[in-house]
PDB file of C-alpha atoms in Angstrom:
ATOM      1  CA  MET A   1      -4.959  21.156  27.590  1.00  0.00           C
ATOM      2  CA  LYS A   2      -4.288  17.946  25.671  1.00  0.00           C
ATOM      3  CA  LEU A   3      -4.527  19.834  22.382  1.00  0.00           C
ATOM      4  CA  LYS A   4      -1.959  22.361  23.610  1.00  0.00           C
ATOM      5  CA  GLU A   5       0.414  19.592  24.722  1.00  0.00           C
ATOM      6  CA  ALA A   6       0.028  17.824  21.392  1.00  0.00           C
ATOM      7  CA  ALA A   7       0.814  21.063  19.546  1.00  0.00           C
ATOM      8  CA  GLN A   8       3.921  21.595  21.665  1.00  0.00           C
ATOM      9  CA  ASN A   9       5.135  18.033  21.177  1.00  0.00           C
ATOM     10  CA  ASN A  10       4.686  18.262  17.407  1.00  0.00           C
ATOM     11  CA  ALA A  11       5.878  21.852  17.006  1.00  0.00           C
ATOM     12  CA  PRO A  12       8.628  21.081  14.422  1.00  0.00           C
ATOM     13  CA  GLU A  13       6.250  19.092  12.208  1.00  0.00           C
ATOM     14  CA  ILE A  14       3.498  21.724  12.433  1.00  0.00           C
ATOM     15  CA  THR A  15       5.968  24.527  11.722  1.00  0.00           C
ATOM     16  CA  SER A  16       7.335  22.782   8.633  1.00  0.00           C
ATOM     17  CA  LEU A  17       3.818  22.236   7.268  1.00  0.00           C
ATOM     18  CA  VAL A  18       2.795  25.862   7.890  1.00  0.00           C
ATOM     19  CA  VAL A  19       5.952  27.176   6.226  1.00  0.00           C
ATOM     20  CA  ALA A  20       5.522  24.851   3.225  1.00  0.00           C
ATOM     21  CA  ILE A  21       1.867  25.842   2.745  1.00  0.00           C
ATOM     22  CA  THR A  22       2.702  29.546   3.067  1.00  0.00           C
ATOM     23  CA  LEU A  23       5.501  29.325   0.484  1.00  0.00           C
ATOM     24  CA  TRP A  24       3.245  27.311  -1.814  1.00  0.00           C
ATOM     25  CA  GLN A  25       0.497  29.941  -1.611  1.00  0.00           C
ATOM     26  CA  ILE A  26       2.919  32.804  -2.234  1.00  0.00           C
ATOM     27  CA  VAL A  27       4.601  31.126  -5.210  1.00  0.00           C
ATOM     28  CA  ALA A  28       1.284  30.115  -6.807  1.00  0.00           C
ATOM     29  CA  GLU A  29      -0.457  33.444  -6.182  1.00  0.00           C
ATOM     30  CA  TYR A  30       2.299  35.978  -6.891  1.00  0.00           C
ATOM     31  CA  ILE A  31       4.984  34.245  -8.959  1.00  0.00           C
ATOM     32  CA  VAL A  32       3.399  31.579 -11.166  1.00  0.00           C
ATOM     33  CA  ARG A  33      -0.044  33.247 -11.394  1.00  0.00           C
ATOM     34  CA  ARG A  34      -1.470  30.452 -13.527  1.00  0.00           C
ATOM     35  CA  GLU A  35      -3.735  27.856 -11.961  1.00  0.00           C
ATOM     36  CA  LEU A  36      -3.025  25.456 -14.820  1.00  0.00           C
ATOM     37  CA  LEU A  37       0.656  25.330 -13.863  1.00  0.00           C
ATOM     38  CA  LEU A  38       0.343  25.504 -10.076  1.00  0.00           C
ATOM     39  CA  PRO A  39      -2.970  25.851  -8.208  1.00  0.00           C
ATOM     40  CA  SER A  40      -2.734  27.636  -4.887  1.00  0.00           C
ATOM     41  CA  PHE A  41      -3.412  26.050  -1.513  1.00  0.00           C
ATOM     42  CA  PHE A  42      -6.800  27.776  -1.265  1.00  0.00           C
ATOM     43  CA  ASP A  43      -7.732  26.560  -4.765  1.00  0.00           C
ATOM     44  CA  VAL A  44      -7.063  22.990  -3.661  1.00  0.00           C
ATOM     45  CA  VAL A  45      -9.067  23.457  -0.452  1.00  0.00           C
ATOM     46  CA  THR A  46     -11.977  24.831  -2.492  1.00  0.00           C
ATOM     47  CA  ALA A  47     -11.788  21.828  -4.836  1.00  0.00           C
ATOM     48  CA  PHE A  48     -11.823  19.495  -1.827  1.00  0.00           C
ATOM     49  CA  ILE A  49     -14.946  21.174  -0.405  1.00  0.00           C
ATOM     50  CA  GLN A  50     -16.707  20.894  -3.768  1.00  0.00           C
ATOM     51  CA  ALA A  51     -15.828  17.195  -4.077  1.00  0.00           C
ATOM     52  CA  VAL A  52     -17.096  16.488  -0.561  1.00  0.00           C
ATOM     53  CA  GLU A  53     -20.342  18.419  -1.064  1.00  0.00           C
ATOM     54  CA  SER A  54     -21.070  16.635  -4.349  1.00  0.00           C
ATOM     55  CA  GLY A  55     -20.648  13.237  -2.693  1.00  0.00           C
ATOM     56  CA  ALA A  56     -18.264  12.078  -5.409  1.00  0.00           C
ATOM     57  CA  LEU A  57     -15.268  11.910  -3.092  1.00  0.00           C
ATOM     58  CA  LEU A  58     -16.933   9.305  -0.866  1.00  0.00           C
ATOM     59  CA  MET A  59     -17.567   7.059  -3.869  1.00  0.00           C
ATOM     60  CA  ASP A  60     -13.995   7.592  -5.014  1.00  0.00           C
ATOM     61  CA  PHE A  61     -12.749   6.494  -1.581  1.00  0.00           C
ATOM     62  CA  TYR A  62     -14.904   3.386  -1.621  1.00  0.00           C
ATOM     63  CA  THR A  63     -13.970   2.383  -5.169  1.00  0.00           C
ATOM     64  CA  SER A  64     -10.222   2.836  -4.702  1.00  0.00           C
ATOM     65  CA  LEU A  65     -10.244   0.970  -1.395  1.00  0.00           C
ATOM     66  CA  LEU A  66     -12.189  -1.829  -3.114  1.00  0.00           C
ATOM     67  CA  HIS A  67      -9.542  -2.121  -5.828  1.00  0.00           C
ATOM     68  CA  PHE A  68      -6.761  -1.953  -3.261  1.00  0.00           C
ATOM     69  CA  GLY A  69      -8.440  -4.510  -1.033  1.00  0.00           C
ATOM     70  CA  ILE A  70      -8.866  -6.978  -3.902  1.00  0.00           C
ATOM     71  CA  GLY A  71      -5.190  -6.712  -4.782  1.00  0.00           C
ATOM     72  CA  VAL A  72      -3.801  -6.894  -1.247  1.00  0.00           C
ATOM     73  CA  LEU A  73      -6.009  -9.741  -0.026  1.00  0.00           C
ATOM     74  CA  SER A  74      -5.301 -11.798  -3.141  1.00  0.00           C
ATOM     75  CA  ALA A  75      -1.558 -11.229  -2.722  1.00  0.00           C
ATOM     76  CA  LEU A  76      -1.705 -12.284   0.939  1.00  0.00           C
ATOM     77  CA  VAL A  77      -3.648 -15.461   0.177  1.00  0.00           C
ATOM     78  CA  ILE A  78      -1.271 -16.468  -2.626  1.00  0.00           C
ATOM     79  CA  GLY A  79       2.042 -14.880  -1.653  1.00  0.00           C
ATOM     80  CA  ILE A  80       2.440 -16.032   1.954  1.00  0.00           C
ATOM     81  CA  PRO A  81       1.868 -19.764   1.248  1.00  0.00           C
ATOM     82  CA  ILE A  82       4.280 -19.655  -1.711  1.00  0.00           C
ATOM     83  CA  GLY A  83       6.909 -17.930   0.423  1.00  0.00           C
ATOM     84  CA  VAL A  84       6.409 -20.439   3.247  1.00  0.00           C
ATOM     85  CA  VAL A  85       6.759 -23.442   0.945  1.00  0.00           C
ATOM     86  CA  MET A  86       9.831 -21.967  -0.776  1.00  0.00           C
ATOM     87  CA  GLY A  87      11.521 -21.089   2.490  1.00  0.00           C
ATOM     88  CA  TRP A  88      10.845 -24.408   4.224  1.00  0.00           C
ATOM     89  CA  PHE A  89      11.271 -26.973   1.443  1.00  0.00           C
ATOM     90  CA  LYS A  90      14.389 -26.905  -0.757  1.00  0.00           C
ATOM     91  CA  THR A  91      12.729 -28.696  -3.663  1.00  0.00           C
ATOM     92  CA  ALA A  92       9.870 -26.197  -3.740  1.00  0.00           C
ATOM     93  CA  SER A  93      12.384 -23.360  -3.704  1.00  0.00           C
ATOM     94  CA  ARG A  94      14.172 -24.824  -6.722  1.00  0.00           C
ATOM     95  CA  VAL A  95      10.850 -25.188  -8.558  1.00  0.00           C
ATOM     96  CA  PHE A  96       9.426 -21.732  -7.825  1.00  0.00           C
ATOM     97  CA  ASP A  97      12.598 -19.624  -7.775  1.00  0.00           C
ATOM     98  CA  PRO A  98      13.271 -19.395 -11.549  1.00  0.00           C
ATOM     99  CA  LEU A  99       9.627 -18.602 -12.280  1.00  0.00           C
ATOM    100  CA  ILE A 100       9.475 -15.867  -9.667  1.00  0.00           C
ATOM    101  CA  GLU A 101      12.829 -14.373 -10.654  1.00  0.00           C
ATOM    102  CA  ILE A 102      11.640 -14.116 -14.268  1.00  0.00           C
ATOM    103  CA  LEU A 103       8.275 -12.539 -13.401  1.00  0.00           C
ATOM    104  CA  ARG A 104       9.412 -10.312 -10.528  1.00  0.00           C
ATOM    105  CA  PRO A 105      11.340  -7.720 -12.588  1.00  0.00           C
ATOM    106  CA  ILE A 106       8.366  -7.132 -14.900  1.00  0.00           C
ATOM    107  CA  PRO A 107       6.766  -3.800 -13.865  1.00  0.00           C
ATOM    108  CA  PRO A 108       3.187  -4.211 -12.581  1.00  0.00           C
ATOM    109  CA  LEU A 109       1.957  -1.698 -15.162  1.00  0.00           C
ATOM    110  CA  ALA A 110       3.154  -3.991 -17.957  1.00  0.00           C
ATOM    111  CA  TRP A 111       0.396  -6.393 -16.905  1.00  0.00           C
ATOM    112  CA  ILE A 112      -2.372  -3.877 -17.664  1.00  0.00           C
ATOM    113  CA  PRO A 113      -3.030  -5.153 -21.242  1.00  0.00           C
ATOM    114  CA  PHE A 114      -3.475  -8.719 -20.003  1.00  0.00           C
ATOM    115  CA  SER A 115      -5.606  -7.600 -17.063  1.00  0.00           C
ATOM    116  CA  LEU A 116      -7.994  -5.921 -19.519  1.00  0.00           C
ATOM    117  CA  VAL A 117      -7.991  -8.877 -21.929  1.00  0.00           C
ATOM    118  CA  TRP A 118      -8.506 -11.471 -19.199  1.00  0.00           C
ATOM    119  CA  LEU A 119     -10.842  -9.582 -16.863  1.00  0.00           C
ATOM    120  CA  GLY A 120     -12.318  -6.734 -18.915  1.00  0.00           C
ATOM    121  CA  LEU A 121     -13.201  -3.303 -17.567  1.00  0.00           C
ATOM    122  CA  THR A 122     -13.999  -4.585 -14.076  1.00  0.00           C
ATOM    123  CA  HIS A 123     -12.956  -3.887 -10.505  1.00  0.00           C
ATOM    124  CA  THR A 124     -11.095  -7.182 -10.592  1.00  0.00           C
ATOM    125  CA  ALA A 125      -8.919  -5.940 -13.469  1.00  0.00           C
ATOM    126  CA  ALA A 126      -7.775  -2.958 -11.398  1.00  0.00           C
ATOM    127  CA  GLY A 127      -7.253  -5.221  -8.409  1.00  0.00           C
ATOM    128  CA  PHE A 128      -5.123  -7.569 -10.530  1.00  0.00           C
ATOM    129  CA  VAL A 129      -2.604  -4.824 -11.374  1.00  0.00           C
ATOM    130  CA  ILE A 130      -2.343  -3.935  -7.684  1.00  0.00           C
ATOM    131  CA  PHE A 131      -2.056  -7.641  -6.848  1.00  0.00           C
ATOM    132  CA  ILE A 132       1.043  -7.937  -9.056  1.00  0.00           C
ATOM    133  CA  GLY A 133       2.646  -4.993  -7.265  1.00  0.00           C
ATOM    134  CA  VAL A 134       1.954  -6.413  -3.810  1.00  0.00           C
ATOM    135  CA  LEU A 135       2.679 -10.082  -4.505  1.00  0.00           C
ATOM    136  CA  PHE A 136       6.432 -10.297  -4.987  1.00  0.00           C
ATOM    137  CA  PRO A 137       7.577  -8.309  -1.924  1.00  0.00           C
ATOM    138  CA  ILE A 138       5.398 -10.610   0.196  1.00  0.00           C
ATOM    139  CA  ILE A 139       6.816 -13.770  -1.407  1.00  0.00           C
ATOM    140  CA  ILE A 140      10.431 -12.622  -1.127  1.00  0.00           C
ATOM    141  CA  ASN A 141      10.144 -11.470   2.498  1.00  0.00           C
ATOM    142  CA  THR A 142       8.250 -14.572   3.584  1.00  0.00           C
ATOM    143  CA  TYR A 143      10.880 -16.756   1.908  1.00  0.00           C
ATOM    144  CA  THR A 144      13.682 -14.758   3.544  1.00  0.00           C
ATOM    145  CA  GLY A 145      12.036 -14.982   6.951  1.00  0.00           C
ATOM    146  CA  PHE A 146      11.639 -18.751   6.781  1.00  0.00           C
ATOM    147  CA  LYS A 147      15.190 -19.258   5.505  1.00  0.00           C
ATOM    148  CA  SER A 148      16.443 -17.232   8.480  1.00  0.00           C
ATOM    149  CA  VAL A 149      14.778 -19.402  11.135  1.00  0.00           C
ATOM    150  CA  SER A 150      17.376 -20.589  13.645  1.00  0.00           C
ATOM    151  CA  ARG A 151      18.202 -24.274  13.311  1.00  0.00           C
ATOM    152  CA  ILE A 152      18.784 -24.361  17.082  1.00  0.00           C
ATOM    153  CA  ASN A 153      15.143 -23.397  17.689  1.00  0.00           C
ATOM    154  CA  VAL A 154      13.937 -26.052  15.267  1.00  0.00           C
ATOM    155  CA  GLU A 155      16.051 -28.793  16.847  1.00  0.00           C
ATOM    156  CA  ALA A 156      14.983 -27.729  20.346  1.00  0.00           C
ATOM    157  CA  ALA A 157      11.333 -27.941  19.299  1.00  0.00           C
ATOM    158  CA  LYS A 158      11.893 -31.441  17.921  1.00  0.00           C
ATOM    159  CA  VAL A 159      13.434 -32.525  21.214  1.00  0.00           C
ATOM    160  CA  LEU A 160      10.361 -31.224  23.037  1.00  0.00           C
ATOM    161  CA  GLY A 161       8.042 -33.271  20.805  1.00  0.00           C
ATOM    162  CA  CYS A 162       7.236 -30.846  17.963  1.00  0.00           C
ATOM    163  CA  VAL A 163       8.265 -33.133  15.113  1.00  0.00           C
ATOM    164  CA  LYS A 164       5.647 -32.711  12.374  1.00  0.00           C
ATOM    165  CA  GLN A 165       6.433 -30.205   9.627  1.00  0.00           C
ATOM    166  CA  ARG A 166       3.069 -28.513  10.073  1.00  0.00           C
ATOM    167  CA  GLU A 167       3.696 -28.033  13.802  1.00  0.00           C
ATOM    168  CA  LEU A 168       7.220 -26.709  13.238  1.00  0.00           C
ATOM    169  CA  ILE A 169       5.945 -24.194  10.704  1.00  0.00           C
ATOM    170  CA  ARG A 170       3.064 -23.077  12.894  1.00  0.00           C
ATOM    171  CA  HIS A 171       4.811 -22.857  16.266  1.00  0.00           C
ATOM    172  CA  ILE A 172       8.449 -22.123  15.379  1.00  0.00           C
ATOM    173  CA  ALA A 173       9.043 -20.871  11.843  1.00  0.00           C
ATOM    174  CA  PHE A 174       6.023 -18.626  11.332  1.00  0.00           C
ATOM    175  CA  PRO A 175       6.309 -16.654  14.616  1.00  0.00           C
ATOM    176  CA  SER A 176      10.043 -16.240  14.033  1.00  0.00           C
ATOM    177  CA  SER A 177       9.449 -15.013  10.471  1.00  0.00           C
ATOM    178  CA  LEU A 178       6.557 -12.693  11.299  1.00  0.00           C
ATOM    179  CA  PRO A 179       8.605  -9.438  11.528  1.00  0.00           C
ATOM    180  CA  THR A 180      10.084 -10.097   8.087  1.00  0.00           C
ATOM    181  CA  ILE A 181       6.690 -11.052   6.646  1.00  0.00           C
ATOM    182  CA  ALA A 182       5.127  -7.886   8.091  1.00  0.00           C
ATOM    183  CA  ALA A 183       7.890  -5.797   6.499  1.00  0.00           C
ATOM    184  CA  GLY A 184       7.190  -7.464   3.151  1.00  0.00           C
ATOM    185  CA  ILE A 185       3.482  -6.726   3.460  1.00  0.00           C
ATOM    186  CA  ARG A 186       4.256  -3.064   4.208  1.00  0.00           C
ATOM    187  CA  VAL A 187       6.546  -2.785   1.198  1.00  0.00           C
ATOM    188  CA  GLY A 188       4.042  -4.583  -1.005  1.00  0.00           C
ATOM    189  CA  MET A 189       1.168  -2.378   0.122  1.00  0.00           C
ATOM    190  CA  GLY A 190       3.266   0.682  -0.696  1.00  0.00           C
ATOM    191  CA  VAL A 191       3.992  -0.603  -4.195  1.00  0.00           C
ATOM    192  CA  GLY A 192       0.357  -1.580  -4.685  1.00  0.00           C
ATOM    193  CA  TRP A 193      -0.870   1.834  -3.589  1.00  0.00           C
ATOM    194  CA  MET A 194       1.456   3.478  -6.131  1.00  0.00           C
ATOM    195  CA  CYS A 195      -0.042   1.213  -8.829  1.00  0.00           C
ATOM    196  CA  LEU A 196      -3.559   2.389  -7.979  1.00  0.00           C
ATOM    197  CA  VAL A 197      -3.586   5.442 -10.275  1.00  0.00           C
ATOM    198  CA  ALA A 198      -2.469   3.464 -13.315  1.00  0.00           C
ATOM    199  CA  ALA A 199      -4.824   0.601 -12.475  1.00  0.00           C
ATOM    200  CA  GLU A 200      -7.813   2.969 -12.544  1.00  0.00           C
ATOM    201  CA  PHE A 201      -6.626   4.995 -15.519  1.00  0.00           C
ATOM    202  CA  PHE A 202      -8.387   2.814 -18.089  1.00  0.00           C
ATOM    203  CA  GLY A 203     -11.871   3.477 -16.797  1.00  0.00           C
ATOM    204  CA  VAL A 204     -12.710   0.255 -14.991  1.00  0.00           C
ATOM    205  CA  SER A 205     -15.170   2.410 -13.039  1.00  0.00           C
ATOM    206  CA  LYS A 206     -16.585   5.933 -13.174  1.00  0.00           C
ATOM    207  CA  TYR A 207     -15.212   6.455  -9.670  1.00  0.00           C
ATOM    208  CA  GLY A 208     -11.855   6.043  -7.981  1.00  0.00           C
ATOM    209  CA  LEU A 209      -9.151   8.404  -6.771  1.00  0.00           C
ATOM    210  CA  GLY A 210      -6.804   7.477  -9.619  1.00  0.00           C
ATOM    211  CA  TYR A 211      -9.520   7.648 -12.262  1.00  0.00           C
ATOM    212  CA  LYS A 212     -10.749  11.046 -11.109  1.00  0.00           C
ATOM    213  CA  LEU A 213      -7.186  12.380 -11.083  1.00  0.00           C
ATOM    214  CA  TRP A 214      -6.824  11.577 -14.780  1.00  0.00           C
ATOM    215  CA  TRP A 215     -10.376  12.718 -15.560  1.00  0.00           C
ATOM    216  CA  HIS A 216      -9.825  16.173 -14.062  1.00  0.00           C
ATOM    217  CA  TYR A 217      -6.462  16.388 -15.826  1.00  0.00           C
ATOM    218  CA  GLY A 218      -8.315  15.911 -19.115  1.00  0.00           C
ATOM    219  CA  LEU A 219     -10.502  18.894 -18.159  1.00  0.00           C
ATOM    220  CA  HIS A 220      -7.414  20.949 -17.161  1.00  0.00           C
ATOM    221  CA  GLN A 221      -8.773  21.258 -13.627  1.00  0.00           C
ATOM    222  CA  MET A 222      -5.384  21.100 -11.958  1.00  0.00           C
ATOM    223  CA  ASP A 223      -6.725  22.153  -8.562  1.00  0.00           C
ATOM    224  CA  PHE A 224      -8.718  18.906  -8.461  1.00  0.00           C
ATOM    225  CA  VAL A 225      -5.718  16.959  -9.760  1.00  0.00           C
ATOM    226  CA  LEU A 226      -3.531  18.273  -6.953  1.00  0.00           C
ATOM    227  CA  MET A 227      -6.282  17.658  -4.421  1.00  0.00           C
ATOM    228  CA  TYR A 228      -6.554  13.993  -5.450  1.00  0.00           C
ATOM    229  CA  MET A 229      -2.749  13.675  -5.330  1.00  0.00           C
ATOM    230  CA  PHE A 230      -2.715  14.872  -1.726  1.00  0.00           C
ATOM    231  CA  ILE A 231      -5.605  12.565  -0.815  1.00  0.00           C
ATOM    232  CA  LEU A 232      -3.708   9.608  -2.279  1.00  0.00           C
ATOM    233  CA  GLY A 233      -0.669  10.525  -0.204  1.00  0.00           C
ATOM    234  CA  ILE A 234      -2.579  11.087   3.027  1.00  0.00           C
ATOM    235  CA  LEU A 235      -4.702   7.968   2.628  1.00  0.00           C
ATOM    236  CA  GLY A 236      -1.649   5.847   1.819  1.00  0.00           C
ATOM    237  CA  LEU A 237       0.106   7.175   4.926  1.00  0.00           C
ATOM    238  CA  THR A 238      -2.983   6.475   7.042  1.00  0.00           C
ATOM    239  CA  ILE A 239      -3.248   2.880   5.796  1.00  0.00           C
ATOM    240  CA  ASP A 240       0.439   2.300   6.569  1.00  0.00           C
ATOM    241  CA  LYS A 241       0.126   3.798  10.067  1.00  0.00           C
ATOM    242  CA  ILE A 242      -2.932   1.677  10.884  1.00  0.00           C
ATOM    243  CA  PHE A 243      -1.185  -1.470   9.661  1.00  0.00           C
ATOM    244  CA  ARG A 244       1.974  -0.733  11.651  1.00  0.00           C
ATOM    245  CA  LYS A 245       0.006   0.028  14.796  1.00  0.00           C
ATOM    246  CA  TYR A 246      -2.032  -3.159  14.529  1.00  0.00           C
ATOM    247  CA  ILE A 247       0.994  -5.359  13.797  1.00  0.00           C
ATOM    248  CA  ASP A 248       3.178  -3.822  16.514  1.00  0.00           C
ATOM    249  CA  LYS A 249       0.501  -3.960  19.215  1.00  0.00           C
ATOM    250  CA  ARG A 250      -1.173  -7.261  18.364  1.00  0.00           C
ATOM    251  CA  LEU A 251       1.355  -9.547  16.688  1.00  0.00           C
ATOM    252  CA  LEU A 252       4.805  -8.198  17.534  1.00  0.00           C
ATOM    253  CA  LYS A 253       4.418  -7.156  21.160  1.00  0.00           C
ATOM    254  CA  TRP A 254       7.228  -9.505  22.134  1.00  0.00           C
ATOM    255  CA  ARG A 255       9.708  -7.361  20.176  1.00  0.00           C
ATOM    256  CA  SER A 256       9.200  -4.476  22.586  1.00  0.00           C
ATOM    257  CA  GLY A 257       9.159  -6.739  25.642  1.00  0.00           C
ATOM    258  CA  VAL A 258       5.399  -6.424  26.204  1.00  0.00           C
ATOM    259  CA  VAL A 259       4.057  -9.958  26.520  1.00  0.00           C
ATOM    260  CA  VAL A 260       0.769 -10.665  28.225  1.00  0.00           C
TER     261      VAL A 260
END
């Protein structure tokens, strides 16, 4: 019964997916007729089954999530404190702003040569490229959030005895800035996930979703290439959904009026 209700509630989405897959299969099978140019839907499903049965896909998942985790966690540890200091202290903002504005426009992929020279063919090298992609959206959004804190709230807190800078940041500025910080983390994670393929391209490991995509391309196995592309998309969407659900239900409940 629940399955039927879910299908009815999501009928437009399911219909669009079915139509898209049907058109894809027809075009690949009867119009293009070359797997190298466009593998069919069933070719991609077959490639997925083979990757699962071989056990390689599980290792690819683990390796890519390791690289992504290194980059995201490093960006959180470094980016949020920098954004807080810049947004709360004018002198710090004047010191950091020119450096960040010079480095921020540099594409994350431009850092690949230095990541290899500094860190070698290691997981950390791949994580460093992702770290660059995630870092600046977090810094900018954290800075923006802290600069947008209401002066009225700050002055009211001082009147009530919250006078130390550390206390003001913890109890007033940070909670007020949290929606903006969360948005920056989401944007940064999206950029970092898009950097994953390039970060793994240079063979920092024999596994990884991005690495295997390029490896199968070299073998002209385009069904596997397309399969890994879809997995990257689905996994990226899943990570974003989990993050949004956790943030909305745990940290931003007050925005929807649900405070316990």
